[in-house]
Short mmCIF file of C-alpha atoms (C1' of nucleotides) in Angstrom, two decimals:
data_model
loop_
_atom_site.label_atom_id
_atom_site.label_comp_id
_atom_site.label_asym_id
_atom_site.label_seq_id
_atom_site.Cartn_x
_atom_site.Cartn_y
_atom_site.Cartn_z
CA MET A 56 -59.79 -16.07 23.84
CA SER A 57 -56.25 -14.69 24.20
CA THR A 58 -53.48 -15.96 21.98
CA GLN A 59 -49.75 -16.32 22.35
CA PHE A 60 -49.23 -14.44 19.23
CA GLY A 61 -51.42 -11.49 20.15
CA SER A 62 -49.98 -11.25 23.62
CA ARG A 63 -46.55 -11.18 22.23
CA VAL A 64 -47.35 -8.44 19.73
CA ARG A 65 -48.92 -6.40 22.33
CA GLU A 66 -45.75 -6.89 24.52
CA LEU A 67 -43.45 -5.92 21.69
CA ARG A 68 -45.59 -2.86 20.70
CA THR A 69 -45.95 -1.48 24.22
CA LYS A 70 -42.28 -1.97 25.01
CA GLN A 71 -41.62 0.48 22.18
CA LYS A 72 -44.21 2.94 23.35
CA MET A 73 -45.95 2.33 20.04
CA LEU A 74 -49.71 3.06 19.88
CA LEU A 75 -52.22 0.80 18.21
CA ARG A 76 -52.92 3.66 15.84
CA GLN A 77 -49.32 3.81 14.77
CA LEU A 78 -48.86 0.13 14.28
CA ALA A 79 -52.18 -0.02 12.44
CA SER A 80 -51.09 2.71 10.11
CA LYS A 81 -47.89 1.09 9.27
CA LEU A 82 -49.74 -2.14 8.58
CA ASP A 83 -52.28 -0.17 6.65
CA VAL A 84 -55.36 -1.47 8.47
CA ASP A 85 -57.82 0.04 10.89
CA THR A 86 -56.82 0.36 14.55
CA SER A 87 -59.65 -1.97 15.61
CA ILE A 88 -58.17 -4.83 13.75
CA ILE A 89 -54.85 -4.65 15.57
CA SER A 90 -56.72 -4.35 18.83
CA LYS A 91 -58.63 -7.49 18.09
CA ILE A 92 -55.67 -9.37 17.01
CA GLU A 93 -53.76 -8.49 20.10
CA ARG A 94 -56.63 -9.67 22.18
CA GLY A 95 -57.12 -12.84 20.16
CA ASP A 96 -60.36 -11.98 18.67
CA ARG A 97 -59.05 -12.13 15.23
CA GLN A 98 -56.12 -13.78 13.40
CA LEU A 99 -53.51 -11.91 11.60
CA LYS A 100 -53.24 -13.05 7.97
CA LYS A 101 -50.06 -15.16 7.53
CA GLU A 102 -48.75 -13.05 4.81
CA GLN A 103 -48.63 -9.99 7.09
CA ILE A 104 -46.35 -11.53 9.67
CA PRO A 105 -42.92 -10.55 7.81
CA LEU A 106 -44.11 -6.91 7.69
CA LEU A 107 -45.23 -7.01 11.29
CA ALA A 108 -41.88 -8.35 12.31
CA THR A 109 -40.00 -5.64 10.59
CA ILE A 110 -42.20 -2.93 12.09
CA LEU A 111 -41.72 -4.32 15.62
CA GLN A 112 -38.12 -5.17 14.96
CA ALA A 113 -38.93 -8.68 16.10
CA ASP A 114 -37.78 -12.10 15.07
CA LYS A 115 -39.86 -13.20 12.15
CA VAL A 116 -39.41 -16.84 12.89
CA GLU A 117 -40.57 -16.45 16.47
CA LEU A 118 -43.74 -14.69 15.37
CA GLU A 119 -44.51 -17.25 12.82
CA THR A 120 -44.11 -20.07 15.29
CA LEU A 121 -46.30 -18.43 17.78
CA TRP A 122 -48.98 -17.79 15.08
CA LEU A 123 -48.84 -21.33 13.91
CA ALA A 124 -49.08 -22.70 17.42
CA ASP A 125 -52.24 -20.53 17.91
CA GLN A 126 -53.79 -22.06 14.75
CA LEU A 127 -53.08 -25.59 16.06
CA MET A 128 -54.35 -24.80 19.51
CA GLN A 129 -57.62 -23.57 18.04
CA LEU A 130 -58.00 -26.87 16.23
CA VAL A 131 -57.20 -29.19 19.13
CA LYS A 132 -58.62 -27.53 22.06
CA ASP A 133 -61.61 -29.47 23.47
CA GLU A 134 -60.53 -32.52 21.40
CA PRO A 135 -60.00 -35.54 23.48
CA THR A 136 -57.70 -37.14 20.95
CA ALA A 137 -55.50 -33.99 20.59
CA ASP A 138 -52.42 -35.52 22.11
CA GLU A 139 -52.34 -38.52 19.89
CA ALA A 140 -53.11 -36.53 16.75
CA LEU A 141 -50.38 -34.06 17.54
CA LYS A 142 -47.85 -36.93 18.01
CA SER A 143 -48.96 -38.52 14.79
CA VAL A 144 -48.39 -35.36 12.88
CA SER A 145 -44.95 -34.74 14.44
CA LYS A 146 -43.91 -38.13 13.44
CA LYS A 147 -45.06 -37.82 9.91
CA ILE A 148 -43.47 -34.40 9.46
CA LYS A 149 -40.01 -35.71 10.53
CA LYS A 150 -40.18 -38.45 7.83
CA THR A 151 -40.63 -36.00 5.04
CA LYS A 152 -37.81 -33.90 6.12
CA MET B 609 -53.78 -34.77 -1.69
CA SER B 610 -54.60 -38.12 0.08
CA THR B 611 -55.49 -38.14 3.75
CA GLN B 612 -55.09 -40.74 6.53
CA PHE B 613 -58.76 -40.40 7.18
CA GLY B 614 -59.94 -40.85 3.66
CA SER B 615 -57.70 -43.84 3.07
CA ARG B 616 -58.89 -45.55 6.26
CA VAL B 617 -62.49 -44.96 5.31
CA ARG B 618 -61.95 -46.48 1.94
CA GLU B 619 -60.20 -49.36 3.49
CA LEU B 620 -63.14 -50.02 5.86
CA ARG B 621 -65.77 -49.53 3.26
CA THR B 622 -64.26 -51.80 0.66
CA LYS B 623 -63.45 -54.48 3.24
CA GLN B 624 -67.15 -54.73 3.76
CA LYS B 625 -67.90 -54.80 0.01
CA MET B 626 -69.79 -51.61 0.42
CA LEU B 627 -70.29 -49.39 -2.49
CA LEU B 628 -69.80 -45.64 -2.50
CA ARG B 629 -73.42 -45.34 -3.46
CA GLN B 630 -74.47 -47.41 -0.46
CA LEU B 631 -72.39 -45.48 1.95
CA ALA B 632 -73.44 -42.15 0.59
CA SER B 633 -77.07 -43.16 0.86
CA LYS B 634 -76.64 -43.96 4.48
CA LEU B 635 -74.87 -40.82 5.13
CA ASP B 636 -77.61 -38.97 3.16
CA VAL B 637 -75.15 -37.18 0.77
CA ASP B 638 -74.23 -37.47 -2.94
CA THR B 639 -71.97 -40.31 -4.01
CA SER B 640 -69.38 -37.79 -5.31
CA ILE B 641 -68.90 -36.33 -1.90
CA ILE B 642 -67.89 -39.69 -0.39
CA SER B 643 -65.57 -40.18 -3.32
CA LYS B 644 -63.86 -36.95 -2.80
CA ILE B 645 -63.56 -37.49 0.95
CA GLU B 646 -62.01 -40.83 0.50
CA ARG B 647 -59.52 -39.35 -1.95
CA GLY B 648 -58.64 -36.40 0.19
CA ASP B 649 -60.19 -33.75 -1.94
CA ARG B 650 -62.77 -32.74 0.75
CA GLN B 651 -63.12 -33.02 4.44
CA LEU B 652 -65.89 -34.82 6.25
CA LYS B 653 -67.67 -32.57 8.72
CA LYS B 654 -66.64 -33.35 12.14
CA GLU B 655 -70.19 -33.95 13.31
CA GLN B 656 -70.58 -36.73 10.72
CA ILE B 657 -67.78 -38.96 12.17
CA PRO B 658 -69.94 -40.72 14.74
CA LEU B 659 -72.54 -41.72 12.25
CA LEU B 660 -69.87 -42.82 9.76
CA ALA B 661 -68.24 -44.89 12.44
CA THR B 662 -71.54 -46.63 13.13
CA ILE B 663 -72.15 -47.37 9.55
CA LEU B 664 -68.73 -48.74 8.98
CA GLN B 665 -68.75 -50.52 12.36
CA ALA B 666 -65.45 -48.76 13.11
CA ASP B 667 -63.84 -47.16 16.18
CA LYS B 668 -65.18 -43.76 16.49
CA VAL B 669 -62.14 -42.59 18.39
CA GLU B 670 -59.77 -43.91 15.83
CA LEU B 671 -61.55 -42.07 13.01
CA GLU B 672 -61.74 -38.84 15.03
CA THR B 673 -57.97 -39.01 15.64
CA LEU B 674 -57.23 -39.61 11.99
CA TRP B 675 -59.46 -36.71 11.00
CA LEU B 676 -57.99 -34.32 13.53
CA ALA B 677 -54.42 -35.37 12.33
CA ASP B 678 -55.35 -34.53 8.79
CA GLN B 679 -56.56 -31.05 9.86
CA LEU B 680 -53.31 -30.52 11.72
CA MET B 681 -51.22 -31.80 8.79
CA GLN B 682 -52.84 -29.46 6.43
CA LEU B 683 -51.99 -26.60 8.67
CA VAL B 684 -48.35 -27.36 9.26
CA LYS B 685 -47.32 -28.79 6.00
CA ASP B 686 -44.79 -26.52 4.27
CA GLU B 687 -44.25 -24.64 7.54
CA PRO B 688 -40.63 -24.44 8.53
CA THR B 689 -41.50 -24.07 12.25
CA ALA B 690 -44.05 -26.85 12.25
CA ASP B 691 -42.08 -29.05 14.68
CA GLU B 692 -41.63 -26.38 17.27
CA ALA B 693 -45.18 -25.23 17.03
CA LEU B 694 -46.48 -28.75 17.47
CA LYS B 695 -44.31 -29.25 20.54
CA SER B 696 -45.41 -26.06 22.01
CA VAL B 697 -49.11 -27.07 21.66
CA SER B 698 -48.52 -30.52 23.03
CA LYS B 699 -47.04 -28.88 26.13
CA LYS B 700 -49.76 -26.45 26.57
CA ILE B 701 -52.38 -29.17 26.18
CA LYS B 702 -51.01 -31.32 28.93
CA LYS B 703 -51.03 -28.46 31.43
CA THR B 704 -54.70 -27.84 31.08
CA LYS B 705 -55.52 -31.48 31.48
"C1'" DT C 417 -65.48 17.73 31.19
"C1'" DT C 418 -62.06 17.37 27.51
"C1'" DT C 419 -58.71 14.71 25.17
"C1'" DG C 420 -56.63 10.64 23.63
"C1'" DT C 421 -56.35 5.58 23.48
"C1'" DC C 422 -58.51 1.32 23.24
"C1'" DT C 423 -62.54 -1.80 22.74
"C1'" DT C 424 -66.75 -3.50 20.80
"C1'" DG C 425 -70.49 -4.49 17.70
"C1'" DA C 426 -72.55 -4.25 13.24
"C1'" DC C 427 -72.25 -3.78 8.37
"C1'" DG C 428 -71.04 -4.89 3.15
"C1'" DG C 429 -67.85 -7.18 0.19
"C1'" DA C 430 -64.90 -10.72 -0.69
"C1'" DT C 431 -63.54 -15.33 -0.11
"C1'" DA C 432 -64.00 -20.27 0.90
"C1'" DC C 433 -66.83 -24.23 1.65
"C1'" DT C 434 -70.80 -27.32 0.80
"C1'" DG C 435 -73.89 -30.57 -1.46
"C1'" DG C 436 -75.89 -31.53 -5.97
"C1'" DC C 437 -75.86 -32.60 -10.60
"C1'" DA C 438 -74.11 -34.26 -14.94
"C1'" DA C 439 -70.54 -35.62 -17.91
"C1'" DA C 440 -66.34 -38.25 -18.22
"C1'" DT C 441 -63.65 -42.03 -16.81
"C1'" DA C 442 -62.80 -46.52 -15.01
"C1'" DT C 443 -63.93 -51.27 -13.89
"C1'" DA C 444 -66.40 -55.36 -14.56
"C1'" DT C 445 -69.20 -58.81 -17.05
"C1'" DC C 446 -70.68 -60.79 -21.02
"C1'" DG D 3 -65.68 -55.56 -28.79
"C1'" DA D 4 -70.38 -53.89 -26.16
"C1'" DT D 5 -73.01 -53.06 -22.24
"C1'" DA D 6 -73.84 -52.07 -17.45
"C1'" DT D 7 -72.22 -50.52 -13.18
"C1'" DA D 8 -69.00 -47.89 -10.27
"C1'" DT D 9 -66.17 -44.14 -9.53
"C1'" DT D 10 -64.18 -39.66 -10.55
"C1'" DT D 11 -64.18 -35.04 -11.98
"C1'" DG D 12 -65.67 -30.25 -13.10
"C1'" DC D 13 -68.98 -27.04 -12.53
"C1'" DC D 14 -72.77 -24.57 -10.29
"C1'" DA D 15 -75.68 -22.11 -6.68
"C1'" DG D 16 -76.47 -21.54 -1.93
"C1'" DT D 17 -74.34 -20.68 2.41
"C1'" DA D 18 -71.17 -19.76 5.85
"C1'" DT D 19 -66.98 -17.46 7.28
"C1'" DC D 20 -63.41 -14.03 7.07
"C1'" DC D 21 -61.83 -9.31 6.40
"C1'" DG D 22 -61.49 -4.27 6.85
"C1'" DT D 23 -64.20 -0.18 7.84
"C1'" DC D 24 -66.96 2.69 10.51
"C1'" DA D 25 -69.28 4.41 14.57
"C1'" DA D 26 -70.23 4.39 19.19
"C1'" DG D 27 -68.82 3.09 23.77
"C1'" DA D 28 -65.43 2.41 27.69
"C1'" DC D 29 -61.57 3.96 30.13
"C1'" DA D 30 -57.93 6.79 31.92
"C1'" DA D 31 -55.29 11.28 32.58
"C1'" DA D 32 -55.47 15.85 33.20
#
DNA sequence: TTTGTCTTGACGGATACTGGCAAATATATC
DNA sequence: GATATATTTGCCAGTATCCGTCAAGACAAA
């Protein structure tokens, strides 16, 4: 249930002695949402990552990468052909670059 | 807009001189849906892949892999950190195996 | 117990997805 | 060309899913 993204957010937040309530307020959402995001029950909307990075004084690219990895993981977990599919996509991505 | 999965399905279907209408009938859906799936406008439901493979006398695992790759591609396309995220997931997958 | 933080479940609204239909377009056959 | 068949496209209603809020519960510190 836990996510790389959520764990990292919690790590960043607590390191700054910031409360859920405070982070939620700055993101303009209810406290419960942040709680769920940090525990991996919900996904943060992609568009909110930049603001979150600013609030936490964190690296935006790092958070975006973790967020994307979580989305991918959710898709391939329990998929027997996950490895091959991932490789195929990696290859295709590089070609278009 | 086109997908690996859809292109492969069309290839398999036409190779057998099967009409959209016929394939749709066997899958018990409207013709237009199959048309859209083959052209990449829609996704086939994962649960339907085994039946489709049987109808087309195709390799189920191959179709599942293509299908999964399409889902991943949709997620990472236009993502600057796609490559790193993909690698991260690959690594994590292998550990749990 | 009281206070403050965090967690959890349920709810309504918004959004996205699904299959079906019908019209439009394409392709073939004459 | 005309006709018949095959495919594509746009739109609709029903459904599922996601999102944020609220309220209640769990937990810890004093």
